[in-house]
Coordinates of C-alpha atoms in Angstrom, one line a residue:
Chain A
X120 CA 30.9 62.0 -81.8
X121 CA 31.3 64.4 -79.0
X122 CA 35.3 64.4 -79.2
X123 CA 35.2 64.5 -82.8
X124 CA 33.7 67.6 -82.6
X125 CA 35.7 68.8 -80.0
X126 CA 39.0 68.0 -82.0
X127 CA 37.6 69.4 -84.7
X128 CA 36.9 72.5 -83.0
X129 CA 40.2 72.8 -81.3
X130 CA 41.9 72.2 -85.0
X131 CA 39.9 75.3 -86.5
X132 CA 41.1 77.4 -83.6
X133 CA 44.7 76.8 -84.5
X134 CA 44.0 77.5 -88.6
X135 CA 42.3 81.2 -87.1
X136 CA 45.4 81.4 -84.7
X137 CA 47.4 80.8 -88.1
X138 CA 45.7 82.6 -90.4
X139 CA 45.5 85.6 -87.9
X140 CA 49.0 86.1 -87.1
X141 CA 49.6 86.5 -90.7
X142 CA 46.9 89.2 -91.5
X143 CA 48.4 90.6 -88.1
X144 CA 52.3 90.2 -89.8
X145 CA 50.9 92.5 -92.8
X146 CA 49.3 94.8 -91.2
X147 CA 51.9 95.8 -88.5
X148 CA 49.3 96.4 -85.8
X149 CA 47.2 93.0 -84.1
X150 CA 43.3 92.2 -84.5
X151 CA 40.6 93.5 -82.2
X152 CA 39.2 90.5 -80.5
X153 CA 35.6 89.9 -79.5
X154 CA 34.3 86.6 -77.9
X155 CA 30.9 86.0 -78.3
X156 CA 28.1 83.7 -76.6
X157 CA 25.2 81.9 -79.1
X158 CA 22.0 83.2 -77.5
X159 CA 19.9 81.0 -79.4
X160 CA 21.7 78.1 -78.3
X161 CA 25.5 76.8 -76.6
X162 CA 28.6 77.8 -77.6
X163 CA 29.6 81.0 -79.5
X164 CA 33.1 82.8 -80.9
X165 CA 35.5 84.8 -81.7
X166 CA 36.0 87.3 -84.5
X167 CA 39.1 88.7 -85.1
X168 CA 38.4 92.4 -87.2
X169 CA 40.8 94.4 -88.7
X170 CA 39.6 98.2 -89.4
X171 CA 40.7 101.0 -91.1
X172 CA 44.3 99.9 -91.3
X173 CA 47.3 100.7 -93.7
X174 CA 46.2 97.1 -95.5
X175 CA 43.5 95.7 -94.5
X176 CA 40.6 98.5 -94.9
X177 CA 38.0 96.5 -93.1
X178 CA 38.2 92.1 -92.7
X179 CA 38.2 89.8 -90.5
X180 CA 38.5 86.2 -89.0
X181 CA 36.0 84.1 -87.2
X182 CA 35.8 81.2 -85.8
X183 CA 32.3 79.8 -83.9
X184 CA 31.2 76.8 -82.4
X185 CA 27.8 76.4 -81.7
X186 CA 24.9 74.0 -81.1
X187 CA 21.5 74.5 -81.7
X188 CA 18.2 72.6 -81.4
X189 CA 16.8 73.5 -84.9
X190 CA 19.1 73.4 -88.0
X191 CA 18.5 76.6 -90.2
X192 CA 16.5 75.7 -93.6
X193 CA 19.7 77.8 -95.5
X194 CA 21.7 74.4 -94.2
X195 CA 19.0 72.2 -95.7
X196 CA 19.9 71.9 -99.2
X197 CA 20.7 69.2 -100.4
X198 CA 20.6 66.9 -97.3
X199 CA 18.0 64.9 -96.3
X200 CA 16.8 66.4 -92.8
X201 CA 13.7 67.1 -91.7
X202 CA 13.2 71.1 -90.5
X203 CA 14.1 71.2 -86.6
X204 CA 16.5 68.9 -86.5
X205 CA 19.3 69.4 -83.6
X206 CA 22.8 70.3 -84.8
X207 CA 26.1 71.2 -84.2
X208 CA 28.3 73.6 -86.5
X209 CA 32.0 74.8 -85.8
X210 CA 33.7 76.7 -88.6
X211 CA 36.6 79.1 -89.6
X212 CA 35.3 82.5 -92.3
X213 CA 37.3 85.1 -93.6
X214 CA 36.7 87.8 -95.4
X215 CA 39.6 90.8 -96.4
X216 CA 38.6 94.4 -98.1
X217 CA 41.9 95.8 -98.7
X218 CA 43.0 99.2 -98.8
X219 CA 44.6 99.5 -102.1
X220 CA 42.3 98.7 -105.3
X221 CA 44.6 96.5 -107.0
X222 CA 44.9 93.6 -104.0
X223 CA 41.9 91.5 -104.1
X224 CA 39.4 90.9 -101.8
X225 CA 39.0 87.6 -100.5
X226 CA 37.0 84.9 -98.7
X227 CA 37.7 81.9 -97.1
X228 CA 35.7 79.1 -94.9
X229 CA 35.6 75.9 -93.6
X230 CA 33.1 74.8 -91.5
X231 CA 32.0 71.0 -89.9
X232 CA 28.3 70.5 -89.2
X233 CA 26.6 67.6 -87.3
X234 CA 23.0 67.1 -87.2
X235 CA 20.6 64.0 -86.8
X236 CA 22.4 60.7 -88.1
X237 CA 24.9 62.9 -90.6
X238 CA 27.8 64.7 -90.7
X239 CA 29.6 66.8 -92.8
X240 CA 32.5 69.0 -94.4
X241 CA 32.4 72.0 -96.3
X242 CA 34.0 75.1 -97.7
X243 CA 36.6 76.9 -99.9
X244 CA 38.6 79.7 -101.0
X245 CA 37.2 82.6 -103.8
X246 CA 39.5 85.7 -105.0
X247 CA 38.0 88.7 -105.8
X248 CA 39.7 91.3 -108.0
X249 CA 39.2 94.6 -109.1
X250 CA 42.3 95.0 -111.2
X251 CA 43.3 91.4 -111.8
X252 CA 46.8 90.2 -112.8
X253 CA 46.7 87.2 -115.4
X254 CA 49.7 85.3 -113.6
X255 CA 48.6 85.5 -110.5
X256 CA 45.3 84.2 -111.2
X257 CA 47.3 81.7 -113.2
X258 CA 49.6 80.6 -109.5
X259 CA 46.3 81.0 -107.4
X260 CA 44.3 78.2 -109.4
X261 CA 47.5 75.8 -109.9
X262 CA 48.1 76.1 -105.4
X263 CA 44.8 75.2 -105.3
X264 CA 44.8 72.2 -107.7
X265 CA 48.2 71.4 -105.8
X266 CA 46.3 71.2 -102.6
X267 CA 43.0 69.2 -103.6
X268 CA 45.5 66.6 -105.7
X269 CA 47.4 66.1 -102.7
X270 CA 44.6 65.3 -100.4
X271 CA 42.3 63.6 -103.1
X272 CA 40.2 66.0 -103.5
X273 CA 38.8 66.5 -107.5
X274 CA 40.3 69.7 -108.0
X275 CA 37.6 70.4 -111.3
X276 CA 34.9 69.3 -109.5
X277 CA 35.4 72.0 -106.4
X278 CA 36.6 74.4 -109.0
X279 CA 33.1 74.5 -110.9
X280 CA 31.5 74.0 -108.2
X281 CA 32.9 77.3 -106.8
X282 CA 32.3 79.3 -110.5
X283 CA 28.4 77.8 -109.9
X284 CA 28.3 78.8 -106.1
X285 CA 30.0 82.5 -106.9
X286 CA 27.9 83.8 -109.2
X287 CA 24.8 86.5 -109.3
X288 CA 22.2 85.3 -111.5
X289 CA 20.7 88.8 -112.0
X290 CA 24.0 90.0 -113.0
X291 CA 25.0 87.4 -115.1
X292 CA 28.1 87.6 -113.5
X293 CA 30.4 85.6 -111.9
X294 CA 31.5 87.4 -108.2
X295 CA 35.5 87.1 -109.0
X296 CA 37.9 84.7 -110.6
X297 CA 37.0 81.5 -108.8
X298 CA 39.0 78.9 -106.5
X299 CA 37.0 76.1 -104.7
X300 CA 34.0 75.5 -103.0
X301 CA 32.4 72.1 -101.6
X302 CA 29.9 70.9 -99.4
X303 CA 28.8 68.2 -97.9
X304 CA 32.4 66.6 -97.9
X305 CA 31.8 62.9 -95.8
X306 CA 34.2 60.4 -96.9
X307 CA 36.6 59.5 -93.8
X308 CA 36.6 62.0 -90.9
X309 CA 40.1 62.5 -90.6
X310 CA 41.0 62.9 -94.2
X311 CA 38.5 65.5 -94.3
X312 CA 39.5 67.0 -91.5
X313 CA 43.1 67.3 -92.8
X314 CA 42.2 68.4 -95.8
X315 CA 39.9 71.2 -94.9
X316 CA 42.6 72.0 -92.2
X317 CA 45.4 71.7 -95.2
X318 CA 43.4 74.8 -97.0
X319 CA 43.2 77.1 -93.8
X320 CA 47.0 76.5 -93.1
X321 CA 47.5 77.1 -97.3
X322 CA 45.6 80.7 -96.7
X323 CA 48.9 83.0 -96.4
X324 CA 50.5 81.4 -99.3
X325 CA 47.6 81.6 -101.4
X326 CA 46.6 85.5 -100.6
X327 CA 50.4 86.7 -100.3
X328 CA 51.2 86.5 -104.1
X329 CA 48.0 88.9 -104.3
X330 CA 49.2 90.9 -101.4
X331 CA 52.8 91.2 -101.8
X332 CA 52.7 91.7 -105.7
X333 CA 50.1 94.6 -105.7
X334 CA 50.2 96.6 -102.1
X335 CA 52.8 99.0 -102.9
X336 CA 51.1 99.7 -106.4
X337 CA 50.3 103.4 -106.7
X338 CA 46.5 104.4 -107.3
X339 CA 43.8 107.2 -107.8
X340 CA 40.5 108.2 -107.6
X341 CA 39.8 106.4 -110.6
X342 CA 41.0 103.2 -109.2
X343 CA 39.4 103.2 -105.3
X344 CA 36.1 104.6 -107.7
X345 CA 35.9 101.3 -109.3
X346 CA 36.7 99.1 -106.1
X347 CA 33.7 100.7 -104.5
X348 CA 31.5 100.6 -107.2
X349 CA 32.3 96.3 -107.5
X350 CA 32.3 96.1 -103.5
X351 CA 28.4 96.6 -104.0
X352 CA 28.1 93.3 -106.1
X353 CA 30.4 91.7 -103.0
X354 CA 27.4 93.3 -101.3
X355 CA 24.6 92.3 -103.4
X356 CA 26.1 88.5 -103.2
X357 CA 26.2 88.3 -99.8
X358 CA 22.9 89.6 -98.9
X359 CA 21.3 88.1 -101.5
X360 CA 22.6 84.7 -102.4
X361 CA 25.3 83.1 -99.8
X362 CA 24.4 80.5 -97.4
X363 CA 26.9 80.8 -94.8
X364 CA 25.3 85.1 -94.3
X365 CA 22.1 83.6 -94.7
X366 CA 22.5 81.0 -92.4
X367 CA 24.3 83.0 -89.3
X368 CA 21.4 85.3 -90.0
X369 CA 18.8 82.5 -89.5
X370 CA 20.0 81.1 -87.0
X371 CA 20.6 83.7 -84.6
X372 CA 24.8 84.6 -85.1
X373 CA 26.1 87.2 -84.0
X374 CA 25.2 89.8 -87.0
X375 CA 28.2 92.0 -86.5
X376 CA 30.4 89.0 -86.9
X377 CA 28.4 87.7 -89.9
X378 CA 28.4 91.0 -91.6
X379 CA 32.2 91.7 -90.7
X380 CA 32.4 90.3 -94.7
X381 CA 30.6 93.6 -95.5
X382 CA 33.0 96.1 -97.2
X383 CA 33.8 99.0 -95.4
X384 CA 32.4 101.6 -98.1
X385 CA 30.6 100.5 -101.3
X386 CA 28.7 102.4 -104.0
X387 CA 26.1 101.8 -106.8
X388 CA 25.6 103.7 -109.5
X389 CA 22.6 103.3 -111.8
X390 CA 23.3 101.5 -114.7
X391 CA 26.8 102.3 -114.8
X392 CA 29.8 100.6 -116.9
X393 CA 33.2 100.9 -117.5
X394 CA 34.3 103.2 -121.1
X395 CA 34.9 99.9 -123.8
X396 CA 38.3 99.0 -124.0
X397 CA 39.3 100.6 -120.6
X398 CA 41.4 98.2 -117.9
X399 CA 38.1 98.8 -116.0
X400 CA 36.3 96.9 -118.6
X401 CA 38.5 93.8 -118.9
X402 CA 37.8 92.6 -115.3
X403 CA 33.9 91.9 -116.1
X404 CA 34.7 91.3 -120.4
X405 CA 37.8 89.1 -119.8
X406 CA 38.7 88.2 -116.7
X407 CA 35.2 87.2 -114.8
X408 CA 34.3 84.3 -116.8
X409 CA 35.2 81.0 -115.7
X410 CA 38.0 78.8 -117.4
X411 CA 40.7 76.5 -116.7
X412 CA 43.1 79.2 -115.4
X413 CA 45.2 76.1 -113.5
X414 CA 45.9 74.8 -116.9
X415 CA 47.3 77.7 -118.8
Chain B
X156 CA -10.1 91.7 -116.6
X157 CA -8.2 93.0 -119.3
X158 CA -9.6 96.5 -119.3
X159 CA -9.3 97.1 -116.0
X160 CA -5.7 96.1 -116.2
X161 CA -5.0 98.8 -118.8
X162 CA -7.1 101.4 -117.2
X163 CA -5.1 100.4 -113.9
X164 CA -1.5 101.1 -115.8
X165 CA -2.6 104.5 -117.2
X166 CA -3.3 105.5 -113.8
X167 CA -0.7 104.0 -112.5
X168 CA 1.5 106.2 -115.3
X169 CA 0.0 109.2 -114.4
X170 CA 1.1 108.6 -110.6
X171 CA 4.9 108.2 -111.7
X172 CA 4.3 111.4 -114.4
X173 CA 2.9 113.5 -110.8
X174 CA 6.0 112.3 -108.9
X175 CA 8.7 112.5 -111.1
X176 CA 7.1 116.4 -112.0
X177 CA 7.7 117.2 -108.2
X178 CA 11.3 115.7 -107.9
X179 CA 12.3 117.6 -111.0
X180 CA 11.0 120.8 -109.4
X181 CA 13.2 120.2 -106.3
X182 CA 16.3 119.0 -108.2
X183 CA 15.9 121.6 -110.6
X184 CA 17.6 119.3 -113.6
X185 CA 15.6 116.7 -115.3
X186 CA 15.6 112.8 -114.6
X187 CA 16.9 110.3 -116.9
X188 CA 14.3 108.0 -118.4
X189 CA 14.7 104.0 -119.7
X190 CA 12.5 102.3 -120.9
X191 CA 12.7 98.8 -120.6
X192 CA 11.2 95.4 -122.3
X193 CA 10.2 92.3 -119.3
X194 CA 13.0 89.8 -121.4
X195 CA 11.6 86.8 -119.3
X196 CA 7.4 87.8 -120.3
X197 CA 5.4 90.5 -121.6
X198 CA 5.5 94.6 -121.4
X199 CA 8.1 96.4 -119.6
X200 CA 8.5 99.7 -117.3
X201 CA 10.2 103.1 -117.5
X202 CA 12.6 104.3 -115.2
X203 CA 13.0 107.5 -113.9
X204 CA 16.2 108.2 -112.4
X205 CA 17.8 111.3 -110.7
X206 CA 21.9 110.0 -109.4
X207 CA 24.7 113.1 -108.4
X208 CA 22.2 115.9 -108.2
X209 CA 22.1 118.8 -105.8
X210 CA 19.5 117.2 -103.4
X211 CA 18.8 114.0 -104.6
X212 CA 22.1 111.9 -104.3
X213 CA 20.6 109.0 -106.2
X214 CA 16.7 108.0 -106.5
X215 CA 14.1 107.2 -109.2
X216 CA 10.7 106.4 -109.5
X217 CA 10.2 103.3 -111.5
X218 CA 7.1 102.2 -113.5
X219 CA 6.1 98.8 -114.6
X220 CA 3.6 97.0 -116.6
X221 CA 4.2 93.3 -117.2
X222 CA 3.1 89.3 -117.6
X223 CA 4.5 86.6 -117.0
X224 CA 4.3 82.7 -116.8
X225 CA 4.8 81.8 -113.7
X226 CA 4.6 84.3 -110.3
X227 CA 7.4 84.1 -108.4
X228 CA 7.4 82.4 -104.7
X229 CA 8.0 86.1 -103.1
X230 CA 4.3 87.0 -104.5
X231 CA 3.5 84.1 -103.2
X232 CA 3.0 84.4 -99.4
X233 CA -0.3 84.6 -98.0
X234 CA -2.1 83.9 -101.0
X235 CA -3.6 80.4 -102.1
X236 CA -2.4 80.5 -105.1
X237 CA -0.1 77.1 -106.7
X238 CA 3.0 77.7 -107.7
X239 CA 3.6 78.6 -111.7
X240 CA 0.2 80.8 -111.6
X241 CA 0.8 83.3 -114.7
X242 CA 0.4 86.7 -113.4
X243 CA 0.0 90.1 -114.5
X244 CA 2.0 92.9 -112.0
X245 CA 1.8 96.7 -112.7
X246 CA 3.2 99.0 -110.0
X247 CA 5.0 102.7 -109.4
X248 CA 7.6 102.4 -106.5
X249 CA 10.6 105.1 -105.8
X250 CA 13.2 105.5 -103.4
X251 CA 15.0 108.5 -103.1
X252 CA 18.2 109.3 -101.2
X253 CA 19.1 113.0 -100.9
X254 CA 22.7 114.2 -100.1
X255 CA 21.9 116.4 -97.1
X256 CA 22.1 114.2 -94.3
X257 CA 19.4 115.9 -92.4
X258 CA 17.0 114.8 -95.2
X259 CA 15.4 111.3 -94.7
X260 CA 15.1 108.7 -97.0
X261 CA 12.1 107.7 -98.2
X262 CA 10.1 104.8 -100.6
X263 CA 7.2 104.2 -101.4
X264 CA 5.3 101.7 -103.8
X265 CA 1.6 101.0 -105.4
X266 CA 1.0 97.8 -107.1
X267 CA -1.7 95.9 -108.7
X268 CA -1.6 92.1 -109.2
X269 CA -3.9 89.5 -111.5
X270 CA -2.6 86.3 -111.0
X271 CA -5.5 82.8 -111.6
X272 CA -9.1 83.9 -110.6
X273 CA -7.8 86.6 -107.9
X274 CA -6.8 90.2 -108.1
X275 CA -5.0 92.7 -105.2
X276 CA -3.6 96.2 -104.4
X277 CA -0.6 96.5 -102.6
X278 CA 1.4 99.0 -101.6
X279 CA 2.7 101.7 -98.7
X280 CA 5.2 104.1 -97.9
X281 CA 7.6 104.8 -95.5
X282 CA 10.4 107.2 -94.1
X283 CA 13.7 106.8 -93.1
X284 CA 15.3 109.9 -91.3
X285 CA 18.9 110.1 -89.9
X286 CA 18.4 113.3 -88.1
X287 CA 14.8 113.0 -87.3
X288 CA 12.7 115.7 -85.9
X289 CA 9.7 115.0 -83.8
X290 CA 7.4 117.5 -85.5
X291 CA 7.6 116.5 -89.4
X292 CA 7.4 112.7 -88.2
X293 CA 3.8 113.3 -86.2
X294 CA 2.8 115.6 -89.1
X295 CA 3.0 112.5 -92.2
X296 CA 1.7 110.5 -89.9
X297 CA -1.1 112.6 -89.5
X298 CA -1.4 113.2 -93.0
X299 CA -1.3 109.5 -93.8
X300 CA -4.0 109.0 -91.1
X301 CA -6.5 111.3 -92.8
X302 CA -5.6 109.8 -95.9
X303 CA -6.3 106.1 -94.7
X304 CA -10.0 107.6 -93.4
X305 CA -10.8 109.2 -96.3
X306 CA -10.2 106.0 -98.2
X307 CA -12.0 103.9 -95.9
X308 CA -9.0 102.4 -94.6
X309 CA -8.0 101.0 -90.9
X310 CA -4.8 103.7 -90.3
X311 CA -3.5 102.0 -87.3
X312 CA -3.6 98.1 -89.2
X313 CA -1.8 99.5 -91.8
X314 CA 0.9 101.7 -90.0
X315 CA 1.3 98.3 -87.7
X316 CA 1.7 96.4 -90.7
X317 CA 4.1 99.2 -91.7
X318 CA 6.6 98.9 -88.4
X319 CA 6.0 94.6 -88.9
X320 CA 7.5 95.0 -92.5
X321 CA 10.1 97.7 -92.4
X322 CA 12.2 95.8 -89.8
X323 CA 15.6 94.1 -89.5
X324 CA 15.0 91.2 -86.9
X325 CA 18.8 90.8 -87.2
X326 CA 19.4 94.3 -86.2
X327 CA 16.1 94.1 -83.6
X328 CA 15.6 97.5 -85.2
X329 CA 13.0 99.2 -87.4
X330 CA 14.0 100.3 -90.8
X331 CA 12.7 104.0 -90.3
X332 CA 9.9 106.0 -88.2
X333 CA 7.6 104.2 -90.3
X334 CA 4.4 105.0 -92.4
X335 CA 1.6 102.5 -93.8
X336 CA 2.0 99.2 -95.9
X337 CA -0.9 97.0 -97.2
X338 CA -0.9 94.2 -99.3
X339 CA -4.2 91.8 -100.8
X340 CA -6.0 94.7 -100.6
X341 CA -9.2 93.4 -102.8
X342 CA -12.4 94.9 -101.7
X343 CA -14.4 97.0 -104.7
X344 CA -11.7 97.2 -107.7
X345 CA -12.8 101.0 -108.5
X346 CA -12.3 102.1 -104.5
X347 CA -9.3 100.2 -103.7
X348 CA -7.4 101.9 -107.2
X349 CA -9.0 105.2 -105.9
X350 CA -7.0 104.7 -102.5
X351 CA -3.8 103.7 -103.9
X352 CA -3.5 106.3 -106.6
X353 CA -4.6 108.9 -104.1
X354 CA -1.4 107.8 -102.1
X355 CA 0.6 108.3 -104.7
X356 CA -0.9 111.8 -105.9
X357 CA -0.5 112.7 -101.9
X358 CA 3.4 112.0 -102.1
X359 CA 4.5 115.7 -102.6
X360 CA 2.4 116.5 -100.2
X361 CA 4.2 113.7 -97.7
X362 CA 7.9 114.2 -98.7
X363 CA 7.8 117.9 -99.3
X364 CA 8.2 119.0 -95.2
X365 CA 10.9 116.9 -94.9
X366 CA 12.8 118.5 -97.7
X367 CA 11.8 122.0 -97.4
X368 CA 12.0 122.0 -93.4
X369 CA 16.1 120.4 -93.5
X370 CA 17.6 120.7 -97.1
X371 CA 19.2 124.1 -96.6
X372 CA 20.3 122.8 -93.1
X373 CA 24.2 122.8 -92.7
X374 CA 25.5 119.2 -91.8
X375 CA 29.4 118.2 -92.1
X376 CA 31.8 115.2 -92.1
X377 CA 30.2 114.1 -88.7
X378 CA 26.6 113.8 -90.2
X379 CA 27.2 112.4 -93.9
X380 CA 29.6 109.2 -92.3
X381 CA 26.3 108.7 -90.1
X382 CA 24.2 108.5 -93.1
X383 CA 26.4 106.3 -95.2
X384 CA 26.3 104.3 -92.1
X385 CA 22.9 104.2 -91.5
X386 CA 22.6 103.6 -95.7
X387 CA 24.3 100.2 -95.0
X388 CA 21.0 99.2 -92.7
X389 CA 18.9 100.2 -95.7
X390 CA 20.6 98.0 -98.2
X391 CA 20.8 95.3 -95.2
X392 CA 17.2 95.4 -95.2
X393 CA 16.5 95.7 -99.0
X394 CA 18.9 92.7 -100.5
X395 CA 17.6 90.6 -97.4
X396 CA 14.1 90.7 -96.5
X397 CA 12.3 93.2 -98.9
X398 CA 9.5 90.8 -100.8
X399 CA 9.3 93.6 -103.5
X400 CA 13.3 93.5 -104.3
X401 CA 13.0 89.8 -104.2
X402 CA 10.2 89.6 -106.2
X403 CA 11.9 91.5 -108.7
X404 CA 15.4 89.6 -108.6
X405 CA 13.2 86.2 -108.9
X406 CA 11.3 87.5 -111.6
X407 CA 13.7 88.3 -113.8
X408 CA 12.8 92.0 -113.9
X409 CA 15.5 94.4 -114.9
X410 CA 18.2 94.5 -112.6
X411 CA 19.2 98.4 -112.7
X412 CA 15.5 99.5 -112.5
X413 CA 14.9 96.7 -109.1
X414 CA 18.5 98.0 -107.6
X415 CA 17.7 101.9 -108.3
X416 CA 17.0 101.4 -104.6
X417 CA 20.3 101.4 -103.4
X418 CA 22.0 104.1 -101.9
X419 CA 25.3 105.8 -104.0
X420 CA 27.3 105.3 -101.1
X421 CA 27.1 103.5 -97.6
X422 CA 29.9 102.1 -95.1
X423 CA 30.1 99.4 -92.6
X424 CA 31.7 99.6 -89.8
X425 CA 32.6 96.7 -87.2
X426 CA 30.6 96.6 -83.9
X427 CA 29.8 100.4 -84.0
X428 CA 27.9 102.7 -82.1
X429 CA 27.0 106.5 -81.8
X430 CA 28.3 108.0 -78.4
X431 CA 25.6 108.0 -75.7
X432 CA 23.3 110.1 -75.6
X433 CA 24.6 111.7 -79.1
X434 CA 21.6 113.1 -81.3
X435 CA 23.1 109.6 -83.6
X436 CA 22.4 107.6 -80.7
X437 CA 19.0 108.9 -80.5
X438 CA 18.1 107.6 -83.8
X439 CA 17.5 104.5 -83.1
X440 CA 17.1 104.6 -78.7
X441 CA 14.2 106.8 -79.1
X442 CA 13.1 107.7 -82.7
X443 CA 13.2 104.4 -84.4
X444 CA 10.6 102.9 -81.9
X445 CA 7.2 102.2 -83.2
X446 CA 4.8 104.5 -81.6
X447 CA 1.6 105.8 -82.1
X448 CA 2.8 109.5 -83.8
X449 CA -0.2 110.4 -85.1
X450 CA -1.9 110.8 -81.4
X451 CA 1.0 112.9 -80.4

């Protein structure tokens, strides 16, 4: 088990090696780097932040690798473990504000836990737009279906599973246009392995139609008004509902990596909305509810 | 049961009439009111809401009367109660941010529960400075002090309780300076209404030297980025950890009136820190340190 985990880890460090060089290609300048020890147990990380750049407003790339003696109850669901078991969790998490209001956030993770008798998989890839463009949601969902086909994976099944997972229940509204999400993932270790590892290496090629089609698109007040104003339900997500914050949080993480996915400015406004009709409108009326964008 | 109840809510009304009267004065411009129906029970609130003014940024004091089948799991620690008790909640809570960075936030919340055989208070408020200064932060805790003894109420168990709640155990850091905070208060039904409306009457009185003493007090770029800064701690601690938010999420209530707690604007940064010995670094090395202020 012990040089599983080890390989594991070592294959995660070359996807945020790969994954960084790219956000670092963009950007022109390189990441700040932090290594970080887990107090609450062995191991630790290293994040990789981006800040206040010409691109990338605020983001970042982490990877950890960490044991601990008591698995966080956030980790619990759905698994059949008591409280307190002794685990062991190595992942990879990404999360990129961008500057301009027409690029998309987005988030990406992949993450291998042990613990007691079990071991598992799990992850996935979500896009988050503020002024979406229909074809290259369309190119974003086919890539991913691509990907999950070529490594057996059922590409509807992580697809749903990611509009369930991405979702605020007391908005009634989904967090962005969807991608994949799965947990749990144990059928042979290696073909999990690769194919988790096949989704970090596909991270520039999914992001750079997003990137390279919408950077250099001009923008206002009106525009960067919005992208704060839907950061805050990024935000409200986060804090509220996602297991991999809640978890890092339980479990003692390093907070300032585990909040490096918190947007660099945000704002609420009380019960505000978009004028009907407006392009502001059609992100939450059209665009952020869940279909078969791969097939269209 | 039922009489008291209603007796409970008018008072209860009355509170929220007092306070909204006083942040009117201040603002100078009128609130905006909603009234809302509970979709998922019975009755329903009214929100008060002040959002760009002159010296309250965004804030609102909220009102709510209403029943429902089954209390949520957040009402639920600390009292023997099984889960899917109907439940009656009525309550006044505000949070106001003001624009002038030398102004401190502040919240506070009454609230009266019925849920099976069993009936309790709850409540507190609390204060959350940027700029503090030493002599209006001894002076409401004073005031709360003689408040609590008039009431018959242990001061110092329910300012501890205060510094317990109000804290971010993934930031090792208090929310503000503090206050008081009491919940399952349920000794005589007439005396435990008597302290918490007298609480809420007294909120003028506890807010007012913090605005009068700093609102006209010049502040620049410097000061508002280390209140949007700070903000992000508040929402940190609010979509996290606060039972009331929670409670309100899980319950179904209405979104915009729950979330009229958020700040308008607040930033992230990555792995920040005020320069030593800055009066931003003394926020939180000497000010946001539970003390006794009310012996000082």
């Amino acid at each position: 088990m012990k040089s599983d985990a080890e390989s594991i880890q070592a294959a995660f460090r070359q996807v945020q090696d790969h994954i960084a060089a790219y956000l670092n290609e963009v950007e022109g300048t390189p990441f700040r780097e932090d290594k970080w020890d887990f107090e609450k147990g062995r191991g630790g990380g290293i994040s990789r932040i981006w800040e206040d750049g010409k691109v990338w407003e605020k983001g970042g790339v982490n990877f950890s690798a960490i044991e601990g003696d008591a698995l966080p109850t956030s980790a619990l669901a759905q698994i059949a473990l008591p409280p307190g078991t002794p685990y062991l969790a190595t992942g990879v998490s990404l999360v990129i504000h961008p500057r301009n209001p027409r690029v998309p956030t987005i988030h990406m993770n992949i993450r291998y836990f042990e613990a007691g008798d079990k071991w598992w998989f799990g992850g996935g890839i979500d896009c988050t737009p503020y002024y979406p463009v229909r074809e290259q949601i369309i190119g974003f969902h086919k890539a991913l279906k691509g990907l999950c086909e070529k490594h057996g994976r059922d590409f509807t099944q992580d697809k749903e599973a990611c509009d369930r997972y991405f979702f605020l229940p007391h908005r009634n509204e989904a967090r962005g246009i969807g991608g994949i999400f799965f947990d749990h993932v144990h059928s042979d270790k290696a073909v999990d392995l690769e194919f988790v590892t096949a989704l970090g290496y596909a991270f520039p090629d999914l992001y750079h139609p997003f990137v390279e089609g919408n950077r250099d698109k001009p923008y206002g007040e009106r525009e960067k008004d919005f992208q704060l104003y839907r950061r805050s339900r990024y935000v409200e997500f986060n804090l509220v509902y996602d297991r991999g914050t809640l978890f890092g949080l339980q479990s003692g993480g390093r907070t300032e990596s585990i909040l490096m996915s918190m947007p660099p400015l945000a704002a609420w406004k009380y019960a505000w909305k978009p004028p009907e009709g407006s392009e502001e409108a059609r992100l939450t009326d059209d665009f952020l509810k869940p279909r078969d964008w791969a097939g269209q």
